[in-house]
């Protein structure tokens, strides 16, 4: 360590002909490839005594590498004490049962009062900065008005391990993500898979749109009907990929937008008029899209232990379900 708090790491490249960033991942596995790329571009890497700023540059076997890691930059968001609904916590990660209405990280219009602000106060200096100064520790996110389970990394190694699992989408590991959603109508078939690429809408930048198979990002949602009512259905969705607004867009694309979703279900406002007064009141009280992240499973990034968490439906969704059941004339399920 040098006097200004920087940490120097040294190594010798064993395999030649590989990209510089990949060689550094092998030499310094405690740092993510994304962070190493940032350090390379910022001039913190020397190869054989000379600055190396191109992550894609090929390196020869036997090359000498010096990596200088500056101390973590302080997160811009300020610490704000808040009661966090913590489901699980250890030295590496923390699992939160996020309430609806809580923004995950600061953004224009939401500079404070976010989950990140509360996490900074709760975790202090241990919080990972890998996600960027605006998103320290954030591995994945939930929309502001989506409730449910979210995992946050508390150090660089945990962030790297969790990010890799989410990028792999559970193909080779135990990653699981399941959601409960209330949608208009009854999906047919009652269980199936929606495969439709997604991209930012060209016409409304705040919206995501389904695009052709040769553009956008690959997105897959598996769904199954759990319970049906007169005008709506409770479905459970499992994500094979995790794109922005994926469940909301996929189900709307199939003609079954989420109840309360003003962004993707605006054309279905007239459906609410067909509900009973009690169901309409419960939908109004919901005041958000009816989506809840009820299951989250992953491999612990340090121990390898499979962790699996479940979250009960929040009271606003259960109240709406009870009203929909009564509206459908099935009080026995209340």
mmCIF file of C-alpha atoms in Angstrom:
data_model
loop_
_atom_site.group_PDB
_atom_site.id
_atom_site.type_symbol
_atom_site.label_atom_id
_atom_site.label_comp_id
_atom_site.label_asym_id
_atom_site.label_seq_id
_atom_site.Cartn_x
_atom_site.Cartn_y
_atom_site.Cartn_z
ATOM 1 C CA UNK A 1 0.000 0.000 0.000
ATOM 2 C CA UNK A 2 1.269 3.453 -0.888
ATOM 3 C CA UNK A 3 0.927 6.541 1.266
ATOM 4 C CA UNK A 4 -2.244 7.897 -0.360
ATOM 5 C CA UNK A 5 -4.289 4.802 0.426
ATOM 6 C CA UNK A 6 -3.831 3.117 -2.948
ATOM 7 C CA UNK A 7 -3.197 -0.625 -2.931
ATOM 8 C CA UNK A 8 -0.675 -2.071 -5.387
ATOM 9 C CA UNK A 9 -1.086 -5.590 -6.728
ATOM 10 C CA UNK A 10 1.469 -7.369 -8.916
ATOM 11 C CA UNK A 11 1.376 -10.480 -11.057
ATOM 12 C CA UNK A 12 2.826 -12.282 -14.048
ATOM 13 C CA UNK A 13 0.628 -13.300 -16.980
ATOM 14 C CA UNK A 14 0.686 -17.074 -17.351
ATOM 15 C CA UNK A 15 -1.248 -17.481 -20.606
ATOM 16 C CA UNK A 16 -0.390 -15.324 -23.599
ATOM 17 C CA UNK A 17 -2.674 -14.058 -26.346
ATOM 18 C CA UNK A 18 -5.576 -13.169 -24.048
ATOM 19 C CA UNK A 19 -7.214 -9.793 -23.495
ATOM 20 C CA UNK A 20 -5.681 -7.627 -20.800
ATOM 21 C CA UNK A 21 -8.916 -7.463 -18.786
ATOM 22 C CA UNK A 22 -9.294 -11.258 -18.865
ATOM 23 C CA UNK A 23 -5.686 -11.726 -17.816
ATOM 24 C CA UNK A 24 -6.285 -9.407 -14.853
ATOM 25 C CA UNK A 25 -9.388 -11.351 -13.818
ATOM 26 C CA UNK A 26 -7.173 -14.440 -13.533
ATOM 27 C CA UNK A 27 -4.466 -12.572 -11.631
ATOM 28 C CA UNK A 28 -6.786 -10.641 -9.323
ATOM 29 C CA UNK A 29 -9.988 -12.704 -8.862
ATOM 30 C CA UNK A 30 -11.155 -10.574 -5.940
ATOM 31 C CA UNK A 31 -12.035 -7.795 -8.396
ATOM 32 C CA UNK A 32 -14.794 -7.984 -11.012
ATOM 33 C CA UNK A 33 -13.989 -7.700 -14.693
ATOM 34 C CA UNK A 34 -16.091 -4.539 -14.914
ATOM 35 C CA UNK A 35 -14.063 -2.845 -12.204
ATOM 36 C CA UNK A 36 -10.796 -3.997 -13.721
ATOM 37 C CA UNK A 37 -11.839 -2.508 -17.055
ATOM 38 C CA UNK A 38 -12.545 0.818 -15.325
ATOM 39 C CA UNK A 39 -9.141 0.715 -13.613
ATOM 40 C CA UNK A 40 -7.406 -0.036 -16.911
ATOM 41 C CA UNK A 41 -9.087 2.886 -18.675
ATOM 42 C CA UNK A 42 -8.293 5.183 -15.748
ATOM 43 C CA UNK A 43 -4.571 4.458 -16.079
ATOM 44 C CA UNK A 44 -4.172 2.287 -12.986
ATOM 45 C CA UNK A 45 -2.530 -0.633 -14.816
ATOM 46 C CA UNK A 46 1.064 -0.954 -16.011
ATOM 47 C CA UNK A 47 2.275 -3.719 -18.292
ATOM 48 C CA UNK A 48 6.031 -4.254 -18.264
ATOM 49 C CA UNK A 49 6.396 -0.840 -16.643
ATOM 50 C CA UNK A 50 4.305 1.067 -19.211
ATOM 51 C CA UNK A 51 0.730 2.318 -18.830
ATOM 52 C CA UNK A 52 -1.876 0.034 -20.418
ATOM 53 C CA UNK A 53 -5.257 1.650 -21.050
ATOM 54 C CA UNK A 54 -6.924 -0.728 -23.520
ATOM 55 C CA UNK A 55 -8.851 -3.584 -21.831
ATOM 56 C CA UNK A 56 -8.993 -5.472 -25.148
ATOM 57 C CA UNK A 57 -5.251 -5.340 -25.837
ATOM 58 C CA UNK A 58 -3.641 -8.781 -26.090
ATOM 59 C CA UNK A 59 -0.890 -9.564 -23.612
ATOM 60 C CA UNK A 60 2.008 -12.004 -23.897
ATOM 61 C CA UNK A 61 2.855 -14.772 -21.461
ATOM 62 C CA UNK A 62 5.345 -13.577 -18.868
ATOM 63 C CA UNK A 63 4.180 -9.950 -19.001
ATOM 64 C CA UNK A 64 4.605 -8.159 -15.686
ATOM 65 C CA UNK A 65 1.456 -6.448 -14.406
ATOM 66 C CA UNK A 66 1.207 -3.773 -11.732
ATOM 67 C CA UNK A 67 -2.320 -2.838 -10.703
ATOM 68 C CA UNK A 68 -2.965 0.169 -8.484
ATOM 69 C CA UNK A 69 -6.333 0.077 -6.749
ATOM 70 C CA UNK A 70 -7.413 3.435 -5.358
ATOM 71 C CA UNK A 71 -9.528 3.536 -2.198
ATOM 72 C CA UNK A 72 -13.272 3.330 -2.871
ATOM 73 C CA UNK A 73 -14.817 6.644 -3.786
ATOM 74 C CA UNK A 74 -17.431 7.685 -1.256
ATOM 75 C CA UNK A 75 -20.961 7.088 -2.433
ATOM 76 C CA UNK A 76 -22.664 10.305 -3.461
ATOM 77 C CA UNK A 77 -25.956 9.467 -1.755
ATOM 78 C CA UNK A 78 -26.037 10.391 1.898
ATOM 79 C CA UNK A 79 -26.820 7.991 4.709
ATOM 80 C CA UNK A 80 -30.427 8.128 5.838
ATOM 81 C CA UNK A 81 -31.507 5.949 8.725
ATOM 82 C CA UNK A 82 -34.631 3.913 7.991
ATOM 83 C CA UNK A 83 -36.288 0.737 9.145
ATOM 84 C CA UNK A 84 -35.191 -1.883 6.637
ATOM 85 C CA UNK A 85 -37.276 -5.066 6.389
ATOM 86 C CA UNK A 86 -34.231 -7.351 6.534
ATOM 87 C CA UNK A 87 -34.858 -11.000 5.684
ATOM 88 C CA UNK A 88 -31.238 -12.156 5.926
ATOM 89 C CA UNK A 89 -27.846 -10.558 6.525
ATOM 90 C CA UNK A 90 -24.231 -11.661 6.924
ATOM 91 C CA UNK A 91 -20.806 -10.140 6.257
ATOM 92 C CA UNK A 92 -21.210 -10.517 2.481
ATOM 93 C CA UNK A 93 -24.789 -9.677 1.590
ATOM 94 C CA UNK A 94 -28.150 -8.492 2.773
ATOM 95 C CA UNK A 95 -31.610 -9.553 1.562
ATOM 96 C CA UNK A 96 -34.391 -6.975 1.840
ATOM 97 C CA UNK A 97 -38.156 -7.438 1.478
ATOM 98 C CA UNK A 98 -38.682 -4.134 -0.324
ATOM 99 C CA UNK A 99 -42.020 -2.406 0.216
ATOM 100 C CA UNK A 100 -43.845 -0.894 -2.731
ATOM 101 C CA UNK A 101 -43.047 2.769 -3.249
ATOM 102 C CA UNK A 102 -39.396 2.506 -2.248
ATOM 103 C CA UNK A 103 -36.957 3.517 -4.996
ATOM 104 C CA UNK A 104 -33.904 1.265 -5.121
ATOM 105 C CA UNK A 105 -31.194 3.798 -5.983
ATOM 106 C CA UNK A 106 -31.010 7.573 -6.432
ATOM 107 C CA UNK A 107 -32.057 8.919 -9.812
ATOM 108 C CA UNK A 108 -33.354 12.235 -11.129
ATOM 109 C CA UNK A 109 -36.424 13.063 -9.105
ATOM 110 C CA UNK A 110 -35.483 10.594 -6.375
ATOM 111 C CA UNK A 111 -32.242 11.873 -4.882
ATOM 112 C CA UNK A 112 -33.033 10.741 -1.353
ATOM 113 C CA UNK A 113 -35.245 8.373 0.540
ATOM 114 C CA UNK A 114 -34.030 5.399 -1.511
ATOM 115 C CA UNK A 115 -33.000 1.908 -0.507
ATOM 116 C CA UNK A 116 -29.381 2.893 -1.183
ATOM 117 C CA UNK A 117 -29.626 5.805 1.273
ATOM 118 C CA UNK A 118 -30.909 3.435 3.947
ATOM 119 C CA UNK A 119 -28.283 0.805 3.123
ATOM 120 C CA UNK A 120 -25.453 3.322 3.436
ATOM 121 C CA UNK A 121 -26.697 4.169 6.920
ATOM 122 C CA UNK A 122 -27.118 0.503 7.847
ATOM 123 C CA UNK A 123 -23.957 -0.992 6.313
ATOM 124 C CA UNK A 124 -21.562 1.929 6.560
ATOM 125 C CA UNK A 125 -18.144 1.507 4.977
ATOM 126 C CA UNK A 126 -18.702 -2.174 4.198
ATOM 127 C CA UNK A 127 -21.133 -1.455 1.376
ATOM 128 C CA UNK A 128 -19.752 -2.438 -2.005
ATOM 129 C CA UNK A 129 -19.005 0.376 -4.443
ATOM 130 C CA UNK A 130 -18.826 -1.872 -7.474
ATOM 131 C CA UNK A 131 -22.301 -0.935 -8.660
ATOM 132 C CA UNK A 132 -21.136 2.665 -9.058
ATOM 133 C CA UNK A 133 -21.277 5.543 -6.630
ATOM 134 C CA UNK A 134 -24.985 5.985 -7.281
ATOM 135 C CA UNK A 135 -25.754 2.277 -6.885
ATOM 136 C CA UNK A 136 -23.354 0.862 -4.303
ATOM 137 C CA UNK A 137 -23.891 -2.834 -3.758
ATOM 138 C CA UNK A 138 -26.880 -3.077 -6.082
ATOM 139 C CA UNK A 139 -26.867 -6.352 -8.016
ATOM 140 C CA UNK A 140 -30.379 -6.232 -9.474
ATOM 141 C CA UNK A 141 -33.319 -3.931 -9.016
ATOM 142 C CA UNK A 142 -37.054 -3.826 -8.588
ATOM 143 C CA UNK A 143 -39.264 -1.075 -9.940
ATOM 144 C CA UNK A 144 -40.328 1.553 -7.421
ATOM 145 C CA UNK A 145 -43.862 0.180 -7.258
ATOM 146 C CA UNK A 146 -42.915 -3.499 -7.277
ATOM 147 C CA UNK A 147 -42.615 -5.066 -3.841
ATOM 148 C CA UNK A 148 -40.577 -8.047 -2.741
ATOM 149 C CA UNK A 149 -37.158 -9.590 -2.362
ATOM 150 C CA UNK A 150 -33.893 -7.987 -3.425
ATOM 151 C CA UNK A 151 -30.295 -8.948 -2.567
ATOM 152 C CA UNK A 152 -27.499 -6.403 -2.104
ATOM 153 C CA UNK A 153 -23.754 -7.099 -1.952
ATOM 154 C CA UNK A 154 -21.758 -5.739 0.986
ATOM 155 C CA UNK A 155 -18.285 -6.145 -0.536
ATOM 156 C CA UNK A 156 -16.585 -6.399 -3.926
ATOM 157 C CA UNK A 157 -16.190 -10.182 -3.947
ATOM 158 C CA UNK A 158 -19.860 -10.736 -3.108
ATOM 159 C CA UNK A 159 -20.910 -8.262 -5.793
ATOM 160 C CA UNK A 160 -18.806 -10.054 -8.369
ATOM 161 C CA UNK A 161 -20.200 -13.466 -7.429
ATOM 162 C CA UNK A 162 -23.823 -12.363 -7.346
ATOM 163 C CA UNK A 163 -23.553 -10.359 -10.565
ATOM 164 C CA UNK A 164 -22.169 -13.425 -12.342
ATOM 165 C CA UNK A 165 -25.145 -15.491 -11.194
ATOM 166 C CA UNK A 166 -27.672 -12.929 -12.393
ATOM 167 C CA UNK A 167 -25.841 -12.643 -15.723
ATOM 168 C CA UNK A 168 -25.991 -16.434 -16.070
ATOM 169 C CA UNK A 169 -29.772 -16.344 -15.452
ATOM 170 C CA UNK A 170 -29.657 -19.583 -13.479
ATOM 171 C CA UNK A 171 -28.493 -21.713 -16.405
ATOM 172 C CA UNK A 172 -25.682 -23.324 -14.415
ATOM 173 C CA UNK A 173 -26.581 -22.430 -10.834
ATOM 174 C CA UNK A 174 -29.437 -22.214 -8.349
ATOM 175 C CA UNK A 175 -30.575 -18.666 -9.183
ATOM 176 C CA UNK A 176 -34.380 -18.430 -8.921
ATOM 177 C CA UNK A 177 -36.687 -15.463 -9.250
ATOM 178 C CA UNK A 178 -40.450 -15.824 -9.042
ATOM 179 C CA UNK A 179 -43.164 -13.187 -8.977
ATOM 180 C CA UNK A 180 -46.871 -13.025 -8.255
ATOM 181 C CA UNK A 181 -48.878 -10.805 -10.596
ATOM 182 C CA UNK A 182 -52.538 -9.898 -11.001
ATOM 183 C CA UNK A 183 -53.442 -9.463 -14.667
ATOM 184 C CA UNK A 184 -56.549 -8.542 -16.618
ATOM 185 C CA UNK A 185 -58.285 -11.438 -18.320
ATOM 186 C CA UNK A 186 -57.327 -15.100 -18.389
ATOM 187 C CA UNK A 187 -54.082 -16.011 -20.198
ATOM 188 C CA UNK A 188 -54.315 -18.852 -22.690
ATOM 189 C CA UNK A 189 -52.821 -21.327 -22.454
ATOM 190 C CA UNK A 190 -53.005 -21.282 -18.671
ATOM 191 C CA UNK A 191 -49.289 -22.048 -18.437
ATOM 192 C CA UNK A 192 -46.606 -21.237 -20.952
ATOM 193 C CA UNK A 193 -43.511 -19.318 -21.907
ATOM 194 C CA UNK A 194 -43.273 -15.856 -23.416
ATOM 195 C CA UNK A 195 -40.219 -15.285 -25.598
ATOM 196 C CA UNK A 196 -40.042 -11.739 -26.927
ATOM 197 C CA UNK A 197 -37.020 -9.471 -27.264
ATOM 198 C CA UNK A 198 -37.172 -6.153 -25.435
ATOM 199 C CA UNK A 199 -35.668 -2.713 -26.056
ATOM 200 C CA UNK A 200 -36.241 0.895 -25.070
ATOM 201 C CA UNK A 201 -39.231 2.275 -26.987
ATOM 202 C CA UNK A 202 -38.331 4.648 -29.813
ATOM 203 C CA UNK A 203 -41.462 6.675 -29.145
ATOM 204 C CA UNK A 204 -41.643 6.755 -25.340
ATOM 205 C CA UNK A 205 -38.213 6.648 -23.700
ATOM 206 C CA UNK A 206 -39.653 5.756 -20.303
ATOM 207 C CA UNK A 207 -41.206 2.590 -21.737
ATOM 208 C CA UNK A 208 -39.837 -0.774 -22.842
ATOM 209 C CA UNK A 209 -41.229 -2.357 -26.004
ATOM 210 C CA UNK A 210 -41.283 -5.754 -27.668
ATOM 211 C CA UNK A 211 -39.050 -5.713 -30.749
ATOM 212 C CA UNK A 212 -38.121 -8.112 -33.534
ATOM 213 C CA UNK A 213 -36.086 -11.224 -32.840
ATOM 214 C CA UNK A 214 -33.009 -9.746 -34.523
ATOM 215 C CA UNK A 215 -32.887 -6.673 -32.262
ATOM 216 C CA UNK A 216 -33.178 -5.760 -28.613
ATOM 217 C CA UNK A 217 -32.306 -8.100 -25.773
ATOM 218 C CA UNK A 218 -33.378 -11.705 -25.446
ATOM 219 C CA UNK A 219 -36.102 -12.058 -22.789
ATOM 220 C CA UNK A 220 -37.970 -15.128 -21.520
ATOM 221 C CA UNK A 221 -40.775 -15.304 -18.945
ATOM 222 C CA UNK A 222 -42.456 -18.524 -17.777
ATOM 223 C CA UNK A 223 -45.952 -18.102 -16.351
ATOM 224 C CA UNK A 224 -48.731 -20.229 -14.847
ATOM 225 C CA UNK A 225 -52.250 -19.353 -13.755
ATOM 226 C CA UNK A 226 -52.631 -19.732 -9.995
ATOM 227 C CA UNK A 227 -56.212 -18.502 -9.548
ATOM 228 C CA UNK A 228 -58.783 -16.917 -11.851
ATOM 229 C CA UNK A 229 -61.601 -14.469 -11.115
ATOM 230 C CA UNK A 230 -64.339 -12.847 -13.147
ATOM 231 C CA UNK A 231 -62.202 -10.151 -14.762
ATOM 232 C CA UNK A 232 -58.687 -10.914 -13.602
ATOM 233 C CA UNK A 233 -56.195 -13.685 -12.897
ATOM 234 C CA UNK A 234 -53.430 -14.327 -10.394
ATOM 235 C CA UNK A 235 -50.408 -15.661 -12.262
ATOM 236 C CA UNK A 236 -47.000 -16.706 -11.065
ATOM 237 C CA UNK A 237 -44.015 -15.888 -13.234
ATOM 238 C CA UNK A 238 -40.496 -17.235 -13.237
ATOM 239 C CA UNK A 239 -37.810 -15.211 -14.940
ATOM 240 C CA UNK A 240 -35.325 -16.896 -17.234
ATOM 241 C CA UNK A 241 -33.889 -13.460 -17.998
ATOM 242 C CA UNK A 242 -34.151 -10.250 -16.019
ATOM 243 C CA UNK A 243 -34.781 -7.283 -18.300
ATOM 244 C CA UNK A 244 -36.227 -3.936 -17.280
ATOM 245 C CA UNK A 245 -40.043 -4.163 -16.912
ATOM 246 C CA UNK A 246 -39.882 -7.682 -18.384
ATOM 247 C CA UNK A 247 -42.954 -9.226 -16.737
ATOM 248 C CA UNK A 248 -45.042 -6.096 -17.217
ATOM 249 C CA UNK A 249 -44.200 -5.803 -20.917
ATOM 250 C CA UNK A 250 -44.429 -9.513 -21.719
ATOM 251 C CA UNK A 251 -47.864 -9.939 -20.160
ATOM 252 C CA UNK A 252 -49.157 -6.723 -21.716
ATOM 253 C CA UNK A 253 -47.838 -7.952 -25.067
ATOM 254 C CA UNK A 254 -49.995 -11.051 -24.628
ATOM 255 C CA UNK A 255 -53.025 -8.855 -23.942
ATOM 256 C CA UNK A 256 -52.970 -9.273 -20.158
ATOM 257 C CA UNK A 257 -51.425 -6.195 -18.544
ATOM 258 C CA UNK A 258 -51.034 -6.000 -14.793
ATOM 259 C CA UNK A 259 -53.802 -4.499 -12.729
ATOM 260 C CA UNK A 260 -52.825 -0.992 -11.661
ATOM 261 C CA UNK A 261 -50.124 -0.635 -14.329
ATOM 262 C CA UNK A 262 -50.671 2.856 -15.731
ATOM 263 C CA UNK A 263 -47.672 2.600 -18.067
ATOM 264 C CA UNK A 264 -48.497 -0.614 -19.928
ATOM 265 C CA UNK A 265 -52.155 -1.137 -19.041
ATOM 266 C CA UNK A 266 -53.686 2.272 -19.652
ATOM 267 C CA UNK A 267 -56.017 0.950 -22.340
ATOM 268 C CA UNK A 268 -57.580 -1.389 -19.777
ATOM 269 C CA UNK A 269 -58.899 1.301 -17.430
ATOM 270 C CA UNK A 270 -62.450 0.565 -18.584
ATOM 271 C CA UNK A 271 -62.072 -3.000 -17.281
ATOM 272 C CA UNK A 272 -62.121 -1.644 -13.740
ATOM 273 C CA UNK A 273 -65.671 -0.402 -14.293
ATOM 274 C CA UNK A 274 -66.788 -4.027 -14.564
ATOM 275 C CA UNK A 275 -65.551 -4.847 -11.069
ATOM 276 C CA UNK A 276 -67.669 -4.658 -7.933
ATOM 277 C CA UNK A 277 -67.472 -1.517 -5.836
ATOM 278 C CA UNK A 278 -65.344 -3.383 -3.292
ATOM 279 C CA UNK A 279 -62.899 -4.641 -5.928
ATOM 280 C CA UNK A 280 -62.647 -1.204 -7.504
ATOM 281 C CA UNK A 281 -61.920 0.314 -4.108
ATOM 282 C CA UNK A 282 -59.215 -2.286 -3.465
ATOM 283 C CA UNK A 283 -57.667 -1.600 -6.871
ATOM 284 C CA UNK A 284 -57.666 2.134 -6.179
ATOM 285 C CA UNK A 285 -56.104 1.526 -2.773
ATOM 286 C CA UNK A 286 -53.394 -0.599 -4.426
ATOM 287 C CA UNK A 287 -52.271 2.425 -6.439
ATOM 288 C CA UNK A 288 -49.520 0.540 -8.251
ATOM 289 C CA UNK A 289 -48.897 -2.380 -10.572
ATOM 290 C CA UNK A 290 -49.919 -5.627 -8.874
ATOM 291 C CA UNK A 291 -46.495 -7.283 -8.906
ATOM 292 C CA UNK A 292 -44.574 -8.861 -6.042
ATOM 293 C CA UNK A 293 -41.168 -10.595 -6.045
ATOM 294 C CA UNK A 294 -42.107 -13.519 -3.830
ATOM 295 C CA UNK A 295 -39.170 -15.889 -4.276
ATOM 296 C CA UNK A 296 -35.422 -15.340 -4.576
ATOM 297 C CA UNK A 297 -32.802 -18.082 -4.556
ATOM 298 C CA UNK A 298 -29.080 -18.010 -5.278
ATOM 299 C CA UNK A 299 -25.739 -19.487 -4.305
ATOM 300 C CA UNK A 300 -23.922 -17.667 -1.532
ATOM 301 C CA UNK A 301 -20.994 -15.981 -3.315
ATOM 302 C CA UNK A 302 -18.484 -16.984 -0.627
ATOM 303 C CA UNK A 303 -19.683 -20.276 0.875
ATOM 304 C CA UNK A 304 -21.489 -21.732 -2.126
ATOM 305 C CA UNK A 305 -24.499 -22.554 0.063
ATOM 306 C CA UNK A 306 -27.836 -22.357 -1.747
ATOM 307 C CA UNK A 307 -29.991 -19.668 -0.148
ATOM 308 C CA UNK A 308 -33.712 -19.466 -0.864
ATOM 309 C CA UNK A 309 -36.113 -16.852 0.466
ATOM 310 C CA UNK A 310 -39.868 -16.402 0.169
ATOM 311 C CA UNK A 311 -41.996 -13.339 0.819
ATOM 312 C CA UNK A 312 -45.731 -13.420 1.524
ATOM 313 C CA UNK A 313 -47.969 -11.229 -0.595
ATOM 314 C CA UNK A 314 -48.256 -7.720 0.866
ATOM 315 C CA UNK A 315 -51.515 -6.602 2.399
ATOM 316 C CA UNK A 316 -52.518 -4.367 -0.528
ATOM 317 C CA UNK A 317 -52.379 -7.300 -2.965
ATOM 318 C CA UNK A 318 -54.089 -9.735 -0.585
ATOM 319 C CA UNK A 319 -56.902 -7.216 -0.037
ATOM 320 C CA UNK A 320 -57.367 -6.918 -3.793
ATOM 321 C CA UNK A 321 -57.351 -10.706 -4.212
ATOM 322 C CA UNK A 322 -60.003 -11.077 -1.518
ATOM 323 C CA UNK A 323 -62.177 -8.484 -3.246
ATOM 324 C CA UNK A 324 -61.701 -10.194 -6.620
ATOM 325 C CA UNK A 325 -62.674 -13.537 -5.118
ATOM 326 C CA UNK A 326 -65.831 -12.037 -3.659
ATOM 327 C CA UNK A 327 -66.554 -10.330 -6.978
ATOM 328 C CA UNK A 328 -66.273 -13.728 -8.676
ATOM 329 C CA UNK A 329 -68.825 -15.160 -6.256
ATOM 330 C CA UNK A 330 -66.425 -17.478 -4.483
ATOM 331 C CA UNK A 331 -66.473 -16.354 -0.835
ATOM 332 C CA UNK A 332 -65.279 -19.819 0.247
ATOM 333 C CA UNK A 333 -61.752 -18.807 -0.719
ATOM 334 C CA UNK A 334 -61.785 -15.631 1.326
#
